[in-house]
Amino acid sequence: MKYISTICILLILIQSCKTESKDADLTTPFEKSDSTETATYEGGIAWWQRMASSSPFVGITEFGETDAGRPLHLVKVEVDPVIEDKWRNDKNKLVFLINNGIHPGEPDGIDASMIFARKLIQDPDFSEKYKDVILLIIPFYNVGGALNRNCCSRANQNGPPSYGFRGNARNLDLNRDFIKNDSRNAQSFSRLVRDWDPDIYLETHVSNGADYQYTMTYLLSQTDKMMPSLKKFCMDELEPHVVASMKELGDECIPYVNAWNNSPDSGYSMFNDLPRYSTGYLNLFNTIGLLSETHMLKPFKRRVSSTLNYMRTIADFAAGNAEKIKDVRLLATDEMMDSYSLALDWKVDYSRCDSLNFKGYRAYYEKSEVTGAAQLYYDGSAPWEKKVPYYRYFLPVLTVDIPRYYVVPVSWGKVVELLENNGVYIELIKSDTALEVEQYRLLDFETSPGPYEGHYFHTQTSVDRESKVALLRKNEYLLISTNQRSRRFLVEVLEPHGPDSYFNWNFFDEVLQQKEWFSSYVFDLEAKELLKDKQMKNAFDSLKKAMPELKGSATGQLYEIYKMSERYERDRHLVYPVFRISPDLKN
C-alpha cells in the first residue's frame, strides 16, 4: 500500500512539473493540413515538446550534434514516468528505436510517428501492454536536409507539396554513412546505439523504382548475415507476423522491390544491406533492423497511414515478445562470440528462391518521344497478380578467420576515434613487446573515378597475408581484443578486403603512396651492379616477359629493379598497418 502511494505521489509530482495541460493541442501539422502537409523541423520539434509537456510517459532530449549546427533530438515513450535526468534502461526492457527523416524528402515516418506515439499512450491497454518496452523516436535525423525545404527535388513522388532534401548540411547521404561516420549525425547515432543497444530498429523511407499495387514495402536486414538463432526467429516469427498483421489491416505489404529498370513480374532479389546502411550496421550488433518503404506514387495521406500501420504492427509484436526477443539476441551474441570465422561479402544465390504472391501492373516498352529509345512504362489500369520468384538467399564469397586481437598504431588517430565512438574497448601497450603477428600486403584494388559520398572509394581489394615478428613499442600501439560486443564490427572494418572496411573507405590511403624515390642517372649504375646477382637477373628477365610494356620504358625497368632492391620501402608501401594476432600464433 505504501509502495502504491509513493508511485501515485511521484506521478502527481511529475505531472505538476509539466508546463502544458493535458488538454494541450496535440493535433499534428499533418492532421491540421487535412493530411496534405508534412511537419517542418521547427514545427515538428515544437509538437514533440508539447507532447512531452502533456504526458508523464513522454520525454524529449538532445542526444547529439549534427552537421547543421543544431542538435539531434530523441523522444522516449515508456510506461514508467519519464524523468528528465534519468534516460537509462535500468529495468532491461526491450528497446524499439524508430528513425525518421534520414531522407527528409521522404517524410512519411516523420508524421506517422507523431500520431503513433499519441495513440499509443492514449490506448487504455498501454500500461499493461507496453510495460516491458521503451520506445525511442528520432523525429528528424537529417536536420540539415529537413531545414533545406523545397517543392521539387523528389521528381517521382506524389506529395506532399514541400519537404526536406536528401543531402544533409554537408550534402552527405546519411543512409551511406553508418560505417564511415563522416557526419556528426552518424557519430551521434553510433553513441546512441552504444548507450541504448536497441533490440529492434525501424527506419522510415519512401521508395523509388518500379510501380506496383502495394503502398508498403519493407526491408528486413539480410537474414543470411544474421547469427543462426536470430535468422530463424526473424524468418519464422517476426516477418510472417508483420506480413499477416498488415494484411489483416487491409494494407498488404511485400518485401522491398529491388528491381531497377526492370519489371518485378520476373522476380527480384533481396537487398544486400552492407554495413554502410543502418540495417547492415546494426546487424553487426545483433539488432533486428527493418525499413519501411512506402511507394512514391501513392498519395501522401495513404503513405502516412500505411507507415503508421507498419509501426504499430512491429511495436505490438515487440511488446508481445519482449522477453523472447531479448533472449534470442543474447543467444545470437553467444553464437557470434563462438564463431571462428565470419563472411564479409556475399552474392545472391540464384539456385534457390521463395515464391511471392505479387500484385503488380502491366509493364510495357514504348519508344520515347524524348530520347528515341525504348522506355519502360507501367499501365496502372491493368493490374495483375501472380507468383514471382524472390531470391532472398545469399552465398558468402569472402570469409575470414577471426583473430584474437588486432593491433592498431596510435598514429592512425581517425581510425582509433571511429573505433572508440562505436564502443570498442581498446588497451594501450605499455611496454615494449615482441610478438608474432600477421600483416596484410595490398595486392590490388580499384578506386572509383569520381567521389562517392566524399570518398574515392576502393573496391575489388585483394591482399596477401604473411606472418612476422613485430616489435610493438610502448605507447605506440593499441591492443584490441575481439572478445567483446564489437567483435563482428571489428572484423568488418579492420579486414581491409571487406566491402565496407576502413581501408576501402580511404582511412588508410596514406600507405598507398610511396615516399622515397630515385634519380635514374644515379640508380642506373647501381641497377647494373644489382643485376650481376643471378637470382635477381632471372627475376627481372621473367618480369620483362610478363610485362612487355616495360620494353619501351627505361624508367619503368629501373623502377622494377628498384622494388627488388633493399632501397624500396617494402615494409611501408602497400603494407596495411594493422596487425592481427591469431589463436595459432605464439604471443
Coordinates of C-alpha atoms in Angstrom, one line a residue:
M1 CA 0.0 0.0 0.0
K2 CA 2.9 2.3 0.9
Y3 CA 4.5 1.5 -2.4
I4 CA 1.4 2.3 -4.4
S5 CA 1.0 5.6 -2.6
T6 CA 4.6 6.5 -3.4
I7 CA 4.1 5.8 -7.1
C8 CA 0.9 7.9 -7.1
I9 CA 2.8 10.8 -5.4
L10 CA 5.6 10.5 -8.0
L11 CA 3.1 10.7 -10.9
I12 CA 1.5 13.8 -9.4
L13 CA 4.8 15.5 -8.9
I14 CA 5.9 14.7 -12.4
Q15 CA 2.7 15.8 -13.9
S16 CA 2.8 19.1 -11.9
C17 CA 6.2 19.9 -13.5
K18 CA 4.7 19.8 -16.9
T19 CA 4.4 23.2 -18.5
E20 CA 1.3 22.4 -20.6
S21 CA -2.0 21.0 -19.5
K22 CA -3.1 17.5 -20.6
D23 CA -5.6 19.3 -22.9
A24 CA -2.8 20.9 -25.0
D25 CA -3.4 20.8 -28.7
L26 CA -1.7 17.6 -30.0
T27 CA -3.2 17.7 -33.4
T28 CA -0.2 17.2 -35.7
P29 CA 0.7 19.5 -38.6
F30 CA -0.2 16.7 -41.0
E31 CA -3.7 16.4 -39.5
K32 CA -4.2 20.2 -39.4
S33 CA -3.5 20.4 -43.1
D34 CA -6.1 17.8 -43.9
S35 CA -3.4 15.2 -44.4
T36 CA -1.6 17.1 -47.1
E37 CA 1.5 18.7 -45.4
T38 CA 4.4 17.3 -43.6
A39 CA 5.8 18.9 -40.4
T40 CA 8.7 21.3 -40.7
Y41 CA 11.7 20.7 -38.4
E42 CA 10.7 23.6 -36.1
G43 CA 7.0 22.7 -36.1
G44 CA 7.8 19.0 -35.5
I45 CA 10.1 19.6 -32.6
A46 CA 7.7 22.1 -31.1
W47 CA 4.9 19.5 -31.3
W48 CA 7.1 16.9 -29.6
Q49 CA 7.9 19.3 -26.8
R50 CA 4.2 19.9 -26.3
M51 CA 3.6 16.2 -26.2
A52 CA 6.3 15.7 -23.6
S53 CA 4.9 18.6 -21.5
S54 CA 1.5 17.0 -21.6
S55 CA 2.3 13.4 -20.6
P56 CA 4.4 11.8 -17.9
F57 CA 5.1 8.9 -20.3
V58 CA 6.8 11.1 -23.0
G59 CA 10.1 12.9 -22.8
I60 CA 12.3 14.7 -25.3
T61 CA 16.0 15.4 -25.0
E62 CA 19.0 16.4 -27.1
F63 CA 21.3 13.5 -27.5
G64 CA 23.9 14.6 -30.0
E65 CA 25.2 17.0 -32.6
T66 CA 24.5 17.4 -36.4
D67 CA 26.4 18.9 -39.2
A68 CA 23.7 21.6 -39.4
G69 CA 24.8 23.0 -36.0
R70 CA 21.5 22.0 -34.4
P71 CA 21.0 19.2 -32.0
L72 CA 19.6 15.7 -32.7
H73 CA 16.5 15.1 -30.6
L74 CA 15.5 11.8 -29.1
V75 CA 11.9 11.1 -27.8
K76 CA 11.3 8.5 -25.2
V77 CA 7.9 6.8 -24.6
E78 CA 7.6 4.5 -21.7
V79 CA 5.0 3.2 -19.2
D80 CA 7.2 4.3 -16.3
P81 CA 7.2 8.1 -15.9
V82 CA 9.9 9.7 -17.9
I83 CA 12.3 11.6 -15.5
E84 CA 14.3 14.2 -17.4
D85 CA 17.7 13.3 -15.9
K86 CA 17.3 9.6 -16.0
W87 CA 17.5 8.4 -19.6
R88 CA 18.6 4.9 -19.0
N89 CA 17.3 1.4 -19.4
D90 CA 17.5 0.4 -15.7
K91 CA 14.9 -2.4 -16.0
N92 CA 16.4 -4.1 -19.0
K93 CA 13.3 -3.5 -21.1
L94 CA 13.2 -4.1 -24.8
V95 CA 14.3 -1.0 -26.8
F96 CA 12.5 -0.2 -30.0
L97 CA 14.2 2.6 -31.9
I98 CA 12.4 4.4 -34.8
N99 CA 14.5 6.7 -37.0
N100 CA 12.8 9.3 -39.2
G101 CA 13.9 11.8 -41.8
I102 CA 17.2 10.3 -42.8
H103 CA 16.0 11.5 -46.2
P104 CA 13.7 14.4 -45.3
G105 CA 12.2 14.4 -48.7
E106 CA 10.7 11.0 -47.7
P107 CA 8.7 12.3 -44.7
D108 CA 6.1 9.7 -44.1
G109 CA 7.6 8.5 -40.9
I110 CA 8.1 12.0 -39.5
D111 CA 4.3 12.5 -39.4
A112 CA 3.3 8.9 -38.7
S113 CA 5.5 8.6 -35.6
M114 CA 3.7 11.6 -34.0
I115 CA 0.3 10.0 -34.5
F116 CA 1.7 6.7 -33.4
A117 CA 3.1 7.9 -30.1
R118 CA 0.0 9.9 -29.3
K119 CA -2.3 7.0 -30.0
L120 CA 0.0 4.6 -28.1
I121 CA -0.2 6.5 -24.8
Q122 CA -4.0 7.0 -25.2
D123 CA -4.6 3.3 -25.6
P124 CA -6.3 2.1 -22.4
D125 CA -4.1 -1.0 -22.5
F126 CA -0.9 0.9 -22.9
S127 CA 0.4 0.5 -19.3
E128 CA -0.1 -3.3 -19.4
K129 CA 0.8 -4.0 -23.0
Y130 CA 3.9 -1.9 -23.2
K131 CA 5.3 -2.4 -19.6
D132 CA 8.4 -4.2 -21.0
V133 CA 9.1 -1.8 -23.8
I134 CA 11.0 1.5 -24.2
L135 CA 10.1 3.3 -27.4
L136 CA 12.7 5.7 -28.7
I137 CA 12.0 8.0 -31.7
I138 CA 14.4 10.2 -33.6
P139 CA 11.9 12.8 -35.0
F140 CA 14.4 14.3 -37.6
Y141 CA 17.7 12.5 -38.2
N142 CA 18.9 14.6 -41.1
V143 CA 18.3 18.0 -39.6
G144 CA 20.2 19.9 -42.3
G145 CA 18.2 18.2 -45.0
A146 CA 15.0 19.0 -43.1
L147 CA 15.9 22.7 -43.0
N148 CA 16.7 22.7 -46.7
R149 CA 13.0 22.6 -47.6
N150 CA 11.8 22.7 -51.2
C151 CA 9.0 21.7 -53.5
C152 CA 10.5 19.8 -56.3
S153 CA 13.6 17.7 -55.7
R154 CA 11.6 14.4 -55.4
A155 CA 10.8 14.2 -59.1
N156 CA 8.7 11.0 -58.9
Q157 CA 6.9 11.5 -55.6
N158 CA 3.2 12.1 -55.1
G159 CA 3.2 14.7 -52.3
P160 CA 3.5 16.5 -50.0
P161 CA 3.8 19.9 -51.7
S162 CA 7.0 20.8 -49.8
Y163 CA 9.6 18.7 -47.9
G164 CA 13.2 18.4 -47.0
F165 CA 16.3 17.5 -49.1
R166 CA 18.1 14.2 -49.4
G167 CA 21.6 15.5 -48.7
N168 CA 22.5 16.8 -45.2
A169 CA 24.2 20.1 -44.3
R170 CA 27.4 18.8 -45.9
N171 CA 25.5 17.2 -48.8
L172 CA 26.1 13.7 -47.5
D173 CA 23.6 10.9 -47.9
L174 CA 23.3 9.9 -44.3
N175 CA 22.0 6.5 -45.4
R176 CA 25.5 5.6 -46.6
D177 CA 27.3 7.0 -43.5
F178 CA 26.8 4.5 -40.7
I179 CA 30.3 2.8 -41.0
K180 CA 32.4 5.7 -42.2
N181 CA 30.9 8.2 -39.7
D182 CA 31.8 11.3 -41.7
S183 CA 28.9 13.3 -40.3
R184 CA 28.2 14.4 -36.8
N185 CA 24.8 12.9 -37.2
A186 CA 26.3 9.4 -37.7
Q187 CA 28.8 9.9 -34.8
S188 CA 25.9 10.8 -32.6
F189 CA 23.9 7.8 -33.8
S190 CA 26.8 5.4 -33.1
R191 CA 26.9 6.7 -29.5
L192 CA 23.2 6.2 -29.2
V193 CA 23.5 2.6 -30.3
R194 CA 26.4 2.1 -27.9
D195 CA 24.4 3.5 -25.0
W196 CA 21.0 2.1 -25.7
D197 CA 21.7 -1.2 -27.6
P198 CA 18.3 -1.2 -29.4
D199 CA 16.7 -4.6 -29.8
I200 CA 14.6 -3.6 -32.8
Y201 CA 15.2 -0.7 -35.2
L202 CA 12.9 0.8 -37.8
E203 CA 13.9 3.4 -40.3
T204 CA 11.2 5.1 -42.5
H205 CA 11.6 5.8 -46.2
V206 CA 9.7 6.3 -49.5
S207 CA 10.8 4.1 -52.4
N208 CA 11.8 4.8 -55.9
G209 CA 11.8 2.3 -58.8
A210 CA 9.2 0.0 -60.2
D211 CA 5.4 0.5 -60.0
Y212 CA 3.1 -2.0 -58.3
Q213 CA -0.1 -2.1 -56.3
Y214 CA 1.3 -2.0 -52.7
T215 CA 1.6 1.1 -50.6
M216 CA 4.1 -0.5 -48.2
T217 CA 7.2 -2.5 -49.0
Y218 CA 9.6 -3.4 -46.2
L219 CA 13.2 -4.4 -45.9
L220 CA 14.4 -6.8 -43.2
S221 CA 18.1 -6.9 -42.8
Q222 CA 19.7 -9.6 -44.9
T223 CA 18.9 -12.8 -42.9
D224 CA 21.9 -14.8 -44.1
K225 CA 24.2 -12.3 -42.4
M226 CA 22.4 -12.8 -39.1
M227 CA 23.5 -15.2 -36.4
P228 CA 21.6 -18.5 -36.8
S229 CA 19.2 -18.1 -33.9
L230 CA 18.3 -14.5 -34.9
K231 CA 17.9 -15.5 -38.5
K232 CA 15.5 -18.3 -37.6
F233 CA 13.5 -16.0 -35.3
C234 CA 13.1 -13.3 -37.9
M235 CA 12.2 -15.6 -40.7
D236 CA 9.9 -17.9 -38.8
E237 CA 8.2 -15.5 -36.4
L238 CA 8.7 -11.7 -36.9
E239 CA 8.4 -11.5 -40.7
P240 CA 5.3 -13.7 -41.0
H241 CA 3.6 -11.9 -38.2
V242 CA 4.3 -8.4 -39.7
V243 CA 3.0 -9.5 -43.1
A244 CA -0.1 -11.2 -41.7
S245 CA -0.9 -8.3 -39.4
M246 CA -0.6 -5.8 -42.2
K247 CA -2.9 -7.9 -44.4
E248 CA -5.5 -8.0 -41.6
L249 CA -5.4 -4.2 -41.6
G250 CA -6.2 -4.2 -45.3
D251 CA -2.7 -2.9 -46.0
E252 CA -0.8 -5.7 -47.7
C253 CA 2.9 -5.4 -47.8
I254 CA 5.7 -7.1 -49.8
P255 CA 9.5 -7.3 -49.4
Y256 CA 11.3 -4.2 -50.8
V257 CA 11.1 -4.4 -54.6
N258 CA 14.8 -4.4 -55.5
A259 CA 14.1 -4.1 -59.3
W260 CA 15.7 -1.3 -61.2
N261 CA 14.9 -0.6 -64.9
N262 CA 13.1 -3.9 -64.9
S263 CA 9.6 -5.0 -64.1
P264 CA 9.2 -7.2 -60.9
D265 CA 7.0 -9.6 -62.8
S266 CA 10.1 -11.8 -63.4
G267 CA 11.0 -11.7 -59.8
Y268 CA 13.7 -9.9 -57.8
S269 CA 16.4 -10.4 -55.1
M270 CA 16.6 -9.3 -51.5
F271 CA 18.6 -6.1 -50.9
N272 CA 22.2 -6.6 -49.8
D273 CA 22.4 -4.1 -46.9
L274 CA 26.1 -3.6 -46.4
P275 CA 27.3 -2.0 -43.1
R276 CA 27.2 1.4 -44.7
Y277 CA 23.4 1.2 -44.3
S278 CA 21.7 1.4 -40.9
T279 CA 20.2 -2.1 -41.0
G280 CA 23.6 -3.6 -42.1
Y281 CA 25.4 -1.7 -39.5
L282 CA 23.0 -2.7 -36.7
N283 CA 23.1 -6.3 -37.8
L284 CA 26.8 -6.3 -36.6
F285 CA 25.4 -5.8 -33.1
N286 CA 22.6 -8.4 -33.5
T287 CA 19.9 -5.7 -33.6
I288 CA 16.9 -6.6 -35.7
G289 CA 16.8 -3.9 -38.4
L290 CA 13.8 -3.1 -40.6
L291 CA 13.0 -0.4 -43.1
S292 CA 9.6 0.8 -44.3
E293 CA 9.5 1.8 -47.9
T294 CA 6.1 3.3 -49.0
H295 CA 5.6 3.7 -52.7
M296 CA 6.4 7.1 -54.2
L297 CA 3.3 7.3 -56.5
K298 CA 0.7 6.5 -53.8
P299 CA -1.0 9.6 -52.2
F300 CA 0.8 11.1 -49.2
K301 CA -2.1 10.5 -46.9
R302 CA -2.2 6.9 -47.8
R303 CA 1.6 6.5 -47.3
V304 CA 1.5 8.0 -43.8
S305 CA -1.4 5.8 -42.9
S306 CA 0.5 2.7 -44.1
T307 CA 3.6 3.7 -42.2
L308 CA 1.5 4.1 -39.1
N309 CA 0.1 0.6 -39.6
Y310 CA 3.6 -0.8 -40.0
M311 CA 4.9 0.9 -36.9
R312 CA 2.1 -0.3 -34.8
T313 CA 2.4 -3.9 -36.1
I314 CA 6.1 -4.1 -35.2
A315 CA 5.5 -2.4 -31.9
D316 CA 2.8 -4.8 -30.9
F317 CA 4.9 -7.8 -31.9
A318 CA 7.8 -6.4 -29.8
A319 CA 5.6 -5.8 -26.8
G320 CA 4.2 -9.3 -27.0
N321 CA 7.6 -10.9 -27.5
A322 CA 9.9 -8.7 -25.5
E323 CA 11.5 -11.3 -23.3
K324 CA 11.9 -13.8 -26.2
I325 CA 13.5 -11.1 -28.5
K326 CA 16.0 -10.2 -25.8
D327 CA 16.8 -13.9 -25.2
V328 CA 17.3 -14.5 -28.9
R329 CA 19.6 -11.6 -29.1
L330 CA 21.6 -12.9 -26.2
L331 CA 21.8 -16.3 -27.9
A332 CA 22.9 -14.6 -31.1
T333 CA 25.7 -12.8 -29.2
D334 CA 26.9 -16.1 -27.8
E335 CA 26.9 -17.5 -31.3
M336 CA 28.9 -14.5 -32.6
M337 CA 31.4 -14.9 -29.8
D338 CA 31.8 -18.6 -30.5
S339 CA 32.4 -18.0 -34.2
Y340 CA 35.9 -18.6 -35.6
S341 CA 35.2 -17.1 -38.9
L342 CA 32.8 -14.5 -40.5
A343 CA 31.6 -13.9 -44.0
L344 CA 32.3 -10.4 -45.2
D345 CA 31.0 -10.4 -48.7
W346 CA 28.0 -12.1 -50.4
K347 CA 26.3 -12.8 -53.7
V348 CA 22.7 -13.7 -54.5
D349 CA 22.1 -17.5 -54.6
Y350 CA 20.1 -17.8 -57.8
S351 CA 19.9 -21.6 -57.5
R352 CA 17.1 -21.3 -54.9
C353 CA 14.3 -18.9 -54.2
D354 CA 11.0 -18.3 -52.4
S355 CA 7.7 -17.6 -54.1
L356 CA 5.9 -14.3 -53.6
N357 CA 2.3 -13.7 -54.5
F358 CA 2.9 -10.4 -56.2
K359 CA 0.4 -7.7 -57.2
G360 CA 1.8 -5.5 -60.0
Y361 CA 0.8 -3.5 -63.0
R362 CA 1.3 -4.4 -66.7
A363 CA 4.8 -3.4 -67.9
Y364 CA 5.4 -2.4 -71.5
Y365 CA 8.1 -0.8 -73.6
E366 CA 7.4 2.1 -75.9
K367 CA 9.6 4.3 -77.9
S368 CA 10.3 7.5 -76.0
E369 CA 9.4 10.7 -77.9
V370 CA 12.3 12.4 -76.0
T371 CA 15.2 10.0 -76.4
G372 CA 14.0 7.8 -79.2
A373 CA 14.9 4.7 -77.2
A374 CA 12.7 2.0 -75.8
Q375 CA 11.3 3.2 -72.4
L376 CA 9.8 1.0 -69.7
Y377 CA 6.3 2.2 -68.6
Y378 CA 3.6 0.8 -66.3
D379 CA -0.2 0.6 -67.0
G380 CA -2.0 1.4 -63.7
S381 CA -5.3 0.4 -65.3
A382 CA -4.1 -3.2 -65.9
P383 CA -3.3 -4.8 -62.6
W384 CA -2.1 -8.4 -62.3
E385 CA -1.5 -10.9 -59.6
K386 CA 0.8 -14.0 -59.8
K387 CA 3.6 -15.9 -58.2
V388 CA 7.1 -14.5 -58.8
P389 CA 10.5 -15.8 -57.6
Y390 CA 12.0 -13.9 -54.6
Y391 CA 15.8 -14.6 -54.3
R392 CA 16.3 -14.0 -50.6
Y393 CA 19.3 -16.3 -50.1
F394 CA 22.9 -15.3 -50.3
L395 CA 26.2 -17.2 -50.6
P396 CA 29.4 -16.0 -48.9
V397 CA 32.1 -15.1 -51.4
L398 CA 34.7 -13.8 -48.8
T399 CA 35.2 -15.4 -45.4
V400 CA 37.9 -14.6 -42.9
D401 CA 39.1 -16.2 -39.7
I402 CA 38.7 -14.0 -36.6
P403 CA 42.0 -13.1 -34.9
R404 CA 42.2 -13.0 -31.1
Y405 CA 43.5 -9.4 -31.3
Y406 CA 44.0 -6.5 -33.7
V407 CA 46.9 -4.2 -33.1
V408 CA 46.5 -0.6 -34.4
P409 CA 49.2 2.0 -34.2
V410 CA 48.2 5.1 -32.2
S411 CA 49.3 7.2 -35.2
W412 CA 46.1 6.3 -37.0
G413 CA 44.1 8.6 -34.8
K414 CA 41.0 8.9 -37.0
V415 CA 40.6 5.1 -37.1
V416 CA 41.0 4.9 -33.3
E417 CA 38.4 7.6 -32.9
L418 CA 35.9 5.7 -35.0
L419 CA 36.5 2.5 -33.1
E420 CA 36.0 4.2 -29.7
N421 CA 32.9 6.0 -30.9
N422 CA 31.4 2.6 -31.8
G423 CA 32.0 1.3 -28.3
V424 CA 35.2 -0.7 -29.0
Y425 CA 37.3 -1.4 -25.9
I426 CA 41.0 -0.5 -26.6
E427 CA 44.1 -1.1 -24.4
L428 CA 47.4 0.8 -24.8
I429 CA 50.5 -1.4 -25.0
K430 CA 52.6 0.0 -22.1
S431 CA 55.9 -1.9 -22.5
D432 CA 58.0 -2.9 -25.5
T433 CA 56.8 -6.3 -26.7
A434 CA 57.9 -8.6 -29.5
L435 CA 55.0 -10.6 -30.9
E436 CA 54.4 -12.9 -33.8
V437 CA 51.8 -11.2 -35.8
E438 CA 50.1 -11.4 -39.2
Q439 CA 50.0 -8.5 -41.6
Y440 CA 48.4 -7.8 -45.0
R441 CA 50.1 -6.6 -48.1
L442 CA 47.7 -4.9 -50.5
L443 CA 48.0 -6.6 -53.9
D444 CA 45.3 -4.8 -56.0
F445 CA 42.2 -2.6 -55.7
E446 CA 40.0 -0.4 -57.9
T447 CA 39.2 3.2 -57.0
S448 CA 36.1 5.0 -58.0
P449 CA 36.8 7.5 -60.8
G450 CA 34.7 10.1 -59.1
P451 CA 33.8 10.9 -55.5
Y452 CA 31.2 8.7 -53.7
E453 CA 29.8 10.3 -50.5
G454 CA 33.0 12.3 -50.0
H455 CA 35.4 9.4 -50.7
Y456 CA 37.2 7.9 -53.7
F457 CA 36.0 4.5 -52.6
H458 CA 38.0 1.3 -53.2
T459 CA 36.6 -2.0 -54.4
Q460 CA 37.9 -5.4 -55.5
T461 CA 40.6 -5.2 -52.9
S462 CA 42.9 -8.2 -52.8
V463 CA 45.5 -8.9 -50.2
D464 CA 48.3 -11.3 -49.2
R465 CA 48.8 -12.2 -45.6
E466 CA 52.2 -13.0 -44.0
S467 CA 53.5 -13.7 -40.5
K468 CA 56.4 -11.9 -38.9
V469 CA 57.7 -10.9 -35.5
A470 CA 57.0 -7.2 -34.8
L471 CA 58.4 -5.0 -32.1
L472 CA 55.4 -3.2 -30.5
R473 CA 56.9 -0.2 -28.7
K474 CA 55.2 1.0 -25.6
N475 CA 52.7 3.8 -26.0
E476 CA 52.8 3.4 -29.8
Y477 CA 50.4 0.6 -30.3
L478 CA 46.9 -0.3 -29.2
L479 CA 45.7 -3.8 -28.5
I480 CA 42.1 -4.6 -29.3
S481 CA 40.6 -7.9 -28.2
T482 CA 37.9 -9.4 -30.4
N483 CA 36.4 -11.0 -27.3
Q484 CA 33.9 -8.1 -26.9
R485 CA 30.5 -7.0 -28.1
S486 CA 32.0 -5.2 -31.1
R487 CA 33.6 -8.5 -32.3
R488 CA 31.8 -8.6 -35.7
F489 CA 32.1 -4.8 -36.2
L490 CA 35.9 -5.0 -35.7
V491 CA 36.2 -7.7 -38.4
E492 CA 34.1 -5.8 -40.8
V493 CA 36.0 -2.6 -40.5
L494 CA 39.6 -3.8 -39.9
E495 CA 39.8 -6.6 -42.5
P496 CA 41.0 -4.4 -45.5
H497 CA 39.3 -6.5 -48.2
G498 CA 35.9 -6.3 -46.6
P499 CA 33.4 -4.3 -48.8
D500 CA 32.9 -1.6 -46.1
S501 CA 36.3 -1.8 -44.5
Y502 CA 38.0 1.3 -43.2
F503 CA 40.6 0.7 -45.9
N504 CA 38.1 0.7 -48.7
W505 CA 36.6 4.0 -47.2
N506 CA 40.1 5.6 -47.6
F507 CA 41.1 5.8 -43.9
F508 CA 44.4 4.1 -44.7
D509 CA 45.2 5.7 -48.1
E510 CA 48.5 7.1 -46.8
V511 CA 50.1 3.6 -47.2
L512 CA 49.3 3.7 -50.9
Q513 CA 51.8 6.4 -51.6
Q514 CA 55.5 5.7 -52.0
K515 CA 57.6 8.3 -50.2
E516 CA 61.2 7.6 -51.3
W517 CA 62.3 7.6 -55.0
F518 CA 65.5 7.6 -57.1
S519 CA 67.2 9.6 -59.8
S520 CA 67.6 7.5 -62.9
Y521 CA 71.1 8.7 -63.7
V522 CA 72.3 7.7 -60.3
F523 CA 70.4 4.5 -59.8
D524 CA 71.2 3.2 -63.3
L525 CA 74.7 2.4 -62.2
E526 CA 73.5 0.7 -59.1
A527 CA 71.0 -1.3 -61.1
K528 CA 73.8 -2.6 -63.3
E529 CA 75.6 -3.9 -60.2
L530 CA 72.4 -5.4 -58.8
L531 CA 71.8 -7.4 -61.9
K532 CA 75.1 -9.2 -61.5
D533 CA 73.2 -11.3 -58.9
K534 CA 72.0 -14.2 -60.9
Q535 CA 68.7 -14.6 -58.9
M536 CA 67.8 -11.0 -59.4
K537 CA 68.7 -11.1 -63.1
N538 CA 66.5 -14.1 -63.6
A539 CA 63.6 -12.5 -61.7
F540 CA 64.0 -9.3 -63.8
D541 CA 64.1 -11.2 -67.1
S542 CA 60.9 -13.1 -66.1
L543 CA 59.2 -9.8 -65.2
K544 CA 60.1 -8.3 -68.6
K545 CA 58.5 -11.3 -70.4
A546 CA 55.4 -11.0 -68.2
M547 CA 55.2 -7.2 -68.7
P548 CA 56.1 -6.5 -72.4
E549 CA 55.2 -2.8 -71.9
L550 CA 58.5 -2.4 -69.9
K551 CA 60.5 -2.7 -73.1
G552 CA 59.8 0.8 -74.1
S553 CA 60.2 2.4 -70.7
A554 CA 63.7 2.8 -69.2
T555 CA 62.2 4.4 -66.1
G556 CA 59.8 1.5 -65.7
Q557 CA 62.6 -1.1 -65.9
L558 CA 64.7 0.8 -63.3
Y559 CA 61.7 1.0 -61.0
E560 CA 61.1 -2.7 -61.1
I561 CA 64.8 -3.3 -60.2
Y562 CA 64.4 -0.6 -57.5
K563 CA 61.5 -2.5 -56.0
M564 CA 63.6 -5.7 -55.9
S565 CA 66.4 -3.9 -54.0
E566 CA 66.8 -3.0 -50.3
R567 CA 66.2 0.6 -51.3
Y568 CA 62.5 0.1 -51.7
E569 CA 60.3 0.8 -48.6
R570 CA 58.8 -2.7 -48.7
D571 CA 57.9 -2.6 -45.0
R572 CA 55.6 0.5 -45.6
H573 CA 54.5 0.9 -49.2
L574 CA 51.2 -1.0 -49.8
V575 CA 51.5 -2.6 -46.3
Y576 CA 48.3 -2.4 -44.2
P577 CA 49.4 -1.1 -40.8
V578 CA 47.0 -3.1 -38.7
F579 CA 48.4 -6.3 -37.2
R580 CA 46.5 -9.5 -36.4
I581 CA 47.3 -11.9 -33.6
S582 CA 45.6 -15.2 -34.3
P583 CA 45.0 -18.1 -31.9
D584 CA 47.6 -20.3 -33.5
L585 CA 50.4 -17.7 -33.3
K586 CA 52.8 -17.5 -30.4
N587 CA 52.4 -14.4 -28.2

